[in-house]
XYZ file of C-alpha atoms in Angstrom:
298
model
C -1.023 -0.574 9.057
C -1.803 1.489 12.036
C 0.293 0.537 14.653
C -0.901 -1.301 17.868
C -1.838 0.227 21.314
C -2.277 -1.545 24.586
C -5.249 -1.482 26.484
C -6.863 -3.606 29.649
C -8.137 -5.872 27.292
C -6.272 -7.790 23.893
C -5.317 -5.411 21.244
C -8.529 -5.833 18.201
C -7.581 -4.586 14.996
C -10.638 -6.886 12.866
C -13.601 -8.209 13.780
C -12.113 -11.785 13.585
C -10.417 -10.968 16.295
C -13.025 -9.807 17.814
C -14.884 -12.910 17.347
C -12.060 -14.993 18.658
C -12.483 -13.018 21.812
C -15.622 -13.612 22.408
C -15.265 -17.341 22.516
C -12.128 -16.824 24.594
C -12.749 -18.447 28.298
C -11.119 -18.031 31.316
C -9.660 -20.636 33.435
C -13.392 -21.269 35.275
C -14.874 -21.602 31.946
C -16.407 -17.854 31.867
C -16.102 -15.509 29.729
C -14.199 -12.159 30.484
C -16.799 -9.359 30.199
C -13.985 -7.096 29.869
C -12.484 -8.841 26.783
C -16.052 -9.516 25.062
C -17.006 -5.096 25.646
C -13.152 -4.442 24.441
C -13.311 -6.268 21.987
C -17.099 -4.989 20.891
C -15.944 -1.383 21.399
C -12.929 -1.643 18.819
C -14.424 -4.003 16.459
C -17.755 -1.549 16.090
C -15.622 1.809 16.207
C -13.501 0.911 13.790
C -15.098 -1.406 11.156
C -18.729 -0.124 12.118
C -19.803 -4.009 11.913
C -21.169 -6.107 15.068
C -18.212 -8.042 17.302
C -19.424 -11.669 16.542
C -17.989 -11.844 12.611
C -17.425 -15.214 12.112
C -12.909 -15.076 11.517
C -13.704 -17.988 8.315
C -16.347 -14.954 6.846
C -13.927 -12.420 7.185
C -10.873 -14.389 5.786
C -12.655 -15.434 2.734
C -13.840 -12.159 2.188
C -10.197 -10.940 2.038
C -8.835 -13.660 0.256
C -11.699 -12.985 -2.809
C -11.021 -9.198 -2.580
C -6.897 -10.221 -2.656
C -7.630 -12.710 -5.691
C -9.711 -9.824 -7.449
C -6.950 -7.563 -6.851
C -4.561 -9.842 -8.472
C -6.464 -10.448 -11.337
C -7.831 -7.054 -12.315
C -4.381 -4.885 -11.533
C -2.668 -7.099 -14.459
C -3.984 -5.444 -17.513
C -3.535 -1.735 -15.756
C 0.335 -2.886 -15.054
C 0.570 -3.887 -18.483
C -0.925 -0.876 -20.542
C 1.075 1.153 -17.971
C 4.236 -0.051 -19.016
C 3.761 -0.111 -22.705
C 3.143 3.369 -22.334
C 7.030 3.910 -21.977
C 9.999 4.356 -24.310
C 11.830 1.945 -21.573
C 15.149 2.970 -23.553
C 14.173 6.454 -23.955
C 13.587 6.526 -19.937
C 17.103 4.447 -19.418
C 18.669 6.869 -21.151
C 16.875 9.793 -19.289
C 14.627 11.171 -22.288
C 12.375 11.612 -19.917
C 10.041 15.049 -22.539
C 9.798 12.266 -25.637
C 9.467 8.844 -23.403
C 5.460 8.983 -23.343
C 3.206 6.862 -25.884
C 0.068 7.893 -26.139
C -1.240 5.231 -28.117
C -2.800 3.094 -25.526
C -4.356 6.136 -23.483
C -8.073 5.250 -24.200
C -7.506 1.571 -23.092
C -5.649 2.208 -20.399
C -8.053 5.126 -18.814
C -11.112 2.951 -19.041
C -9.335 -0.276 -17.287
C -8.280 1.795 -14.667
C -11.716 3.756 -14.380
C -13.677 0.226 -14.498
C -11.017 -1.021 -11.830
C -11.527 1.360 -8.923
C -15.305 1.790 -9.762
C -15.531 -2.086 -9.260
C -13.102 -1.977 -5.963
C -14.643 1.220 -4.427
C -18.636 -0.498 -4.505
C -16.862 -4.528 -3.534
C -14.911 -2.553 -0.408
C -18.114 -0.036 0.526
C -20.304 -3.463 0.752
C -18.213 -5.507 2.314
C -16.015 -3.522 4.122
C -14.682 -6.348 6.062
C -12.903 -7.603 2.842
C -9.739 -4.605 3.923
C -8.200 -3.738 7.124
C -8.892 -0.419 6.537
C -11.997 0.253 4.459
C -12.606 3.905 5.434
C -9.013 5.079 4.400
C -9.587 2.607 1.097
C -12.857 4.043 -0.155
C -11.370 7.767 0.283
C -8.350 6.967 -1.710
C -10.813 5.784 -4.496
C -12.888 8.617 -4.516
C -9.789 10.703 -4.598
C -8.231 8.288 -7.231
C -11.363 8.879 -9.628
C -11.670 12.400 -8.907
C -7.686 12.755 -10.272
C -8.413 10.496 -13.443
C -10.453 13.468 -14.778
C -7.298 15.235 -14.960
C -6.153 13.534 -18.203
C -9.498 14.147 -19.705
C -9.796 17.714 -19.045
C -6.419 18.437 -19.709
C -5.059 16.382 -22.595
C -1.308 18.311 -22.366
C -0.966 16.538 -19.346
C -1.976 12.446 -19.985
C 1.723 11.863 -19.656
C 1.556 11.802 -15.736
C -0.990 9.432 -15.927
C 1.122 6.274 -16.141
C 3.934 7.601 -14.155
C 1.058 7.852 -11.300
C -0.058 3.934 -11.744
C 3.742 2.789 -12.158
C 2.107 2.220 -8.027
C 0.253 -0.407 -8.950
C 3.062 -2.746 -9.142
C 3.905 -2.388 -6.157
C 0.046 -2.891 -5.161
C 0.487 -5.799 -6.867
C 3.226 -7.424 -5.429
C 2.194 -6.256 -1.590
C -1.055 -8.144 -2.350
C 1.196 -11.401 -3.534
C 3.112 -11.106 -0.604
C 0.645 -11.382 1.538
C -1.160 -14.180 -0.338
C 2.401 -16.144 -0.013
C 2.850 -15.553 3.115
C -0.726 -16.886 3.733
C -0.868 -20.176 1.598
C 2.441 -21.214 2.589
C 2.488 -24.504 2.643
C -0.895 -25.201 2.173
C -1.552 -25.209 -1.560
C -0.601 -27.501 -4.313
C 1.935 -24.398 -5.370
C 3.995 -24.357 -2.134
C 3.717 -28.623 -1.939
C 5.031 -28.705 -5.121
C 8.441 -27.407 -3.975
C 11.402 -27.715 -1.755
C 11.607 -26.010 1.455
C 14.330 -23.922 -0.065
C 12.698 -23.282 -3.235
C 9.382 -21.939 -1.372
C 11.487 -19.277 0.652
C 12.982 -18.248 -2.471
C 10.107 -17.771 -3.873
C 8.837 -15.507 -0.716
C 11.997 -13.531 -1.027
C 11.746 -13.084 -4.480
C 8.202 -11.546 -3.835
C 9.465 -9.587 -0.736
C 12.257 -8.062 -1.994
C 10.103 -6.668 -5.478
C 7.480 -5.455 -2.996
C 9.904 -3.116 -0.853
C 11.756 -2.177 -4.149
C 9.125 -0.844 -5.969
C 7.427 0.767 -2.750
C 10.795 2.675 -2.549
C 11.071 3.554 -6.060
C 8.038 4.043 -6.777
C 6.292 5.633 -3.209
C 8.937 7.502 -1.932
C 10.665 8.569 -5.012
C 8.536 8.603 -7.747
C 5.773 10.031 -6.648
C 7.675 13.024 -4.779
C 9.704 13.391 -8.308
C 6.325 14.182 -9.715
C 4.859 16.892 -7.347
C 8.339 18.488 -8.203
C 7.028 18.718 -11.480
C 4.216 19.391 -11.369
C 5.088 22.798 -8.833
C 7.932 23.298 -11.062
C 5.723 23.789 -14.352
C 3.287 25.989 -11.932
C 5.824 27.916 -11.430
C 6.596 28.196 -14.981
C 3.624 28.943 -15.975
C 3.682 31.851 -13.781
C 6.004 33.519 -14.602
C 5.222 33.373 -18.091
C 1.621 34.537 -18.103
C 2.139 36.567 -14.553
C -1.205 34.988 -13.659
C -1.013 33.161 -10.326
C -3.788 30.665 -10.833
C -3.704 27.807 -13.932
C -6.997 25.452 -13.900
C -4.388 22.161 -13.743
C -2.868 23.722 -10.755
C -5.745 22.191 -8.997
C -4.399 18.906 -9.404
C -1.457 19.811 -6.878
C -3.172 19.153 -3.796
C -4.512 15.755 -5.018
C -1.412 14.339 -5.625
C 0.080 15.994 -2.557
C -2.123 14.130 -0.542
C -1.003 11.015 -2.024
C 2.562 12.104 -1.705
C 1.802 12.700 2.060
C -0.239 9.427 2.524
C 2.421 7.461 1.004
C 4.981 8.997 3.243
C 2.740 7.514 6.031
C 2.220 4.345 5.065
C 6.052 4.291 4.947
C 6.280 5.292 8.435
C 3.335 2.400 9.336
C 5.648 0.058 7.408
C 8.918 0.642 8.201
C 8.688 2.096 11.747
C 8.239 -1.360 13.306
C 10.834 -3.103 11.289
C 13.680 -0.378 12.467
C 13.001 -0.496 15.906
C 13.004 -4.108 15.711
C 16.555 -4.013 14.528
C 17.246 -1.526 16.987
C 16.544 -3.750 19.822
C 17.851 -6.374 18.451
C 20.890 -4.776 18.054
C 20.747 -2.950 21.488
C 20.330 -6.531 22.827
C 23.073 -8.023 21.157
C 25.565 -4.851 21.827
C 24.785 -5.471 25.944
C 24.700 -9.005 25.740
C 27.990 -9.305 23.862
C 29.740 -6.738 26.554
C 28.378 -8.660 29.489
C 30.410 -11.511 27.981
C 33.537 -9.768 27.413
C 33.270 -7.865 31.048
C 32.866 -11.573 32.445
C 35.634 -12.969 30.751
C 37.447 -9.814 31.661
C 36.997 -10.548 35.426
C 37.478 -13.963 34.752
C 40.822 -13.401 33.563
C 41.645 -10.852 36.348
C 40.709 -13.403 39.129
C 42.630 -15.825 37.933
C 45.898 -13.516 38.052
């Protein structure tokens, strides 16, 4: 999600692109040394691979890992939400809304989960845009599913925290639409009309739940959590609580969250901006010349 930045050469953000540069040609039929070394730099900085990846390799590799991804986040997304009172929550119950009853299943699903994803994304790295940031946020991930085990007052937070794999979910099926459309039996089966439904449909559930759940569950929580530190200080007057150390975890995933948001939504508002900058100057020039128009002719 990192934005873009110009250099002499194309922009490379994967080695497919990469690859595609290095059987770009010029108008003599050479190839640019300046492309092919821009293109090697960036692809080997930032995926530590080598710049000819063949674009098919690294496609399939990403559709698998999306297809995987689809496939294992189901049962998490299901034990996570029938670990909710939903009316309790609805009507804001929020101490007595917890059931515990499907704790052990829903602990080892997710532990098996990112196990599985953090060894598929460390081999084949290519399968994500961003395997370094990915294979941190797992270790972190596992480190902060210990928290429930060590401290069984808290297994509450637990689903609230993976309520963010719906959203995972539904940003992986949005890109997989976006991807197949029109080029599976799925999207031939249907109507122009009824395919961009269906992309909306998926669209507007992935930027709902990254706004409920990103920017504010997630920040709800580290309330709470500082809230019953602070509690718990001044009932004991001791300034340190061995859950406490869970803070900073989920701070950082508070914080990375917030920039992801930025990566997402950045480019989208200053597309509207322009757009409507554009539209604002164009739609003045009009008036001004219809203005003068009308002034002439007086």
């Amino acid at each position: 999600m990192a934005p873009r930045q110009r250099s002499p050469g194309p922009v490379v953000e994967d080695p497919a692109e990469a690859a595609a540069l290095l059987s770009t040609r010029t108008k003599d039929g050479v190839i640019s040394s300046s492309r092919v070394s821009a293109a090697a730099r960036r692809g080997k900085k930032k995926y530590n691979s080598t710049q000819d990846v063949d674009p098919a390799t690294v496609a399939l590799a990403r559709e698998r890992h999306d297809v995987f991804n689809l496939v294992a986040l189901i049962p998490i997304i299901s034990l996570t939400i029938l670990s909710w009172d939903w009316g309790k929550v609805i009507r804001g119950e929020f101490e007595t809304c917890y059931i515990e009853d499907y704790f052990e299943e829903c602990w080892i699903t997710t532990l098996i989960y990112f196990v599985v994803d953090l060894v598929w994304v460390a081999r084949i790295p290519m399968c994500v845009k961003s395997p370094y940031t990915i294979i941190f946020h797992h270790f972190v991930a596992l480190t902060y599913l210990l928290a429930p085990i060590m401290f069984p007052d808290y297994r509450w937070f637990m689903p609230a925290v993976l309520l963010v794999e719906i959203n995972t979910w539904f940003l992986i099926a949005r890109r997989v639409v976006y991807k197949q459309r029109g080029t599976t039996p799925l999207f031939e089966s249907l109507d122009v009309a009824s395919q961009e439904l269906l992309i909306q449909a998926v669209s507007g559930c992935f930027y709902t739940t990254w706004i409920v759940v990103r920017c504010m569950v997630y920040p709800g929580i580290l309330g709470m959590f500082l809230h019953m530190a602070y509690e718990a200080i001044q009932e004991t007057g001791i300034y340190f609580h061995y859950p406490m150390i869970y803070i900073p975890i989920h701070t950082f995933f508070v914080l990375l969250n917030l920039k992801w948001t930025y990566d997402l939504f950045q480019p989208i508002v200053v597309r509207k901006w322009k757009n409507y900058t554009t539209t604002s100057t164009s739609s003045a020039t009009t008036t001004t010349s219809r203005t003068s128009s009308v002034s002439g002719g007086l």
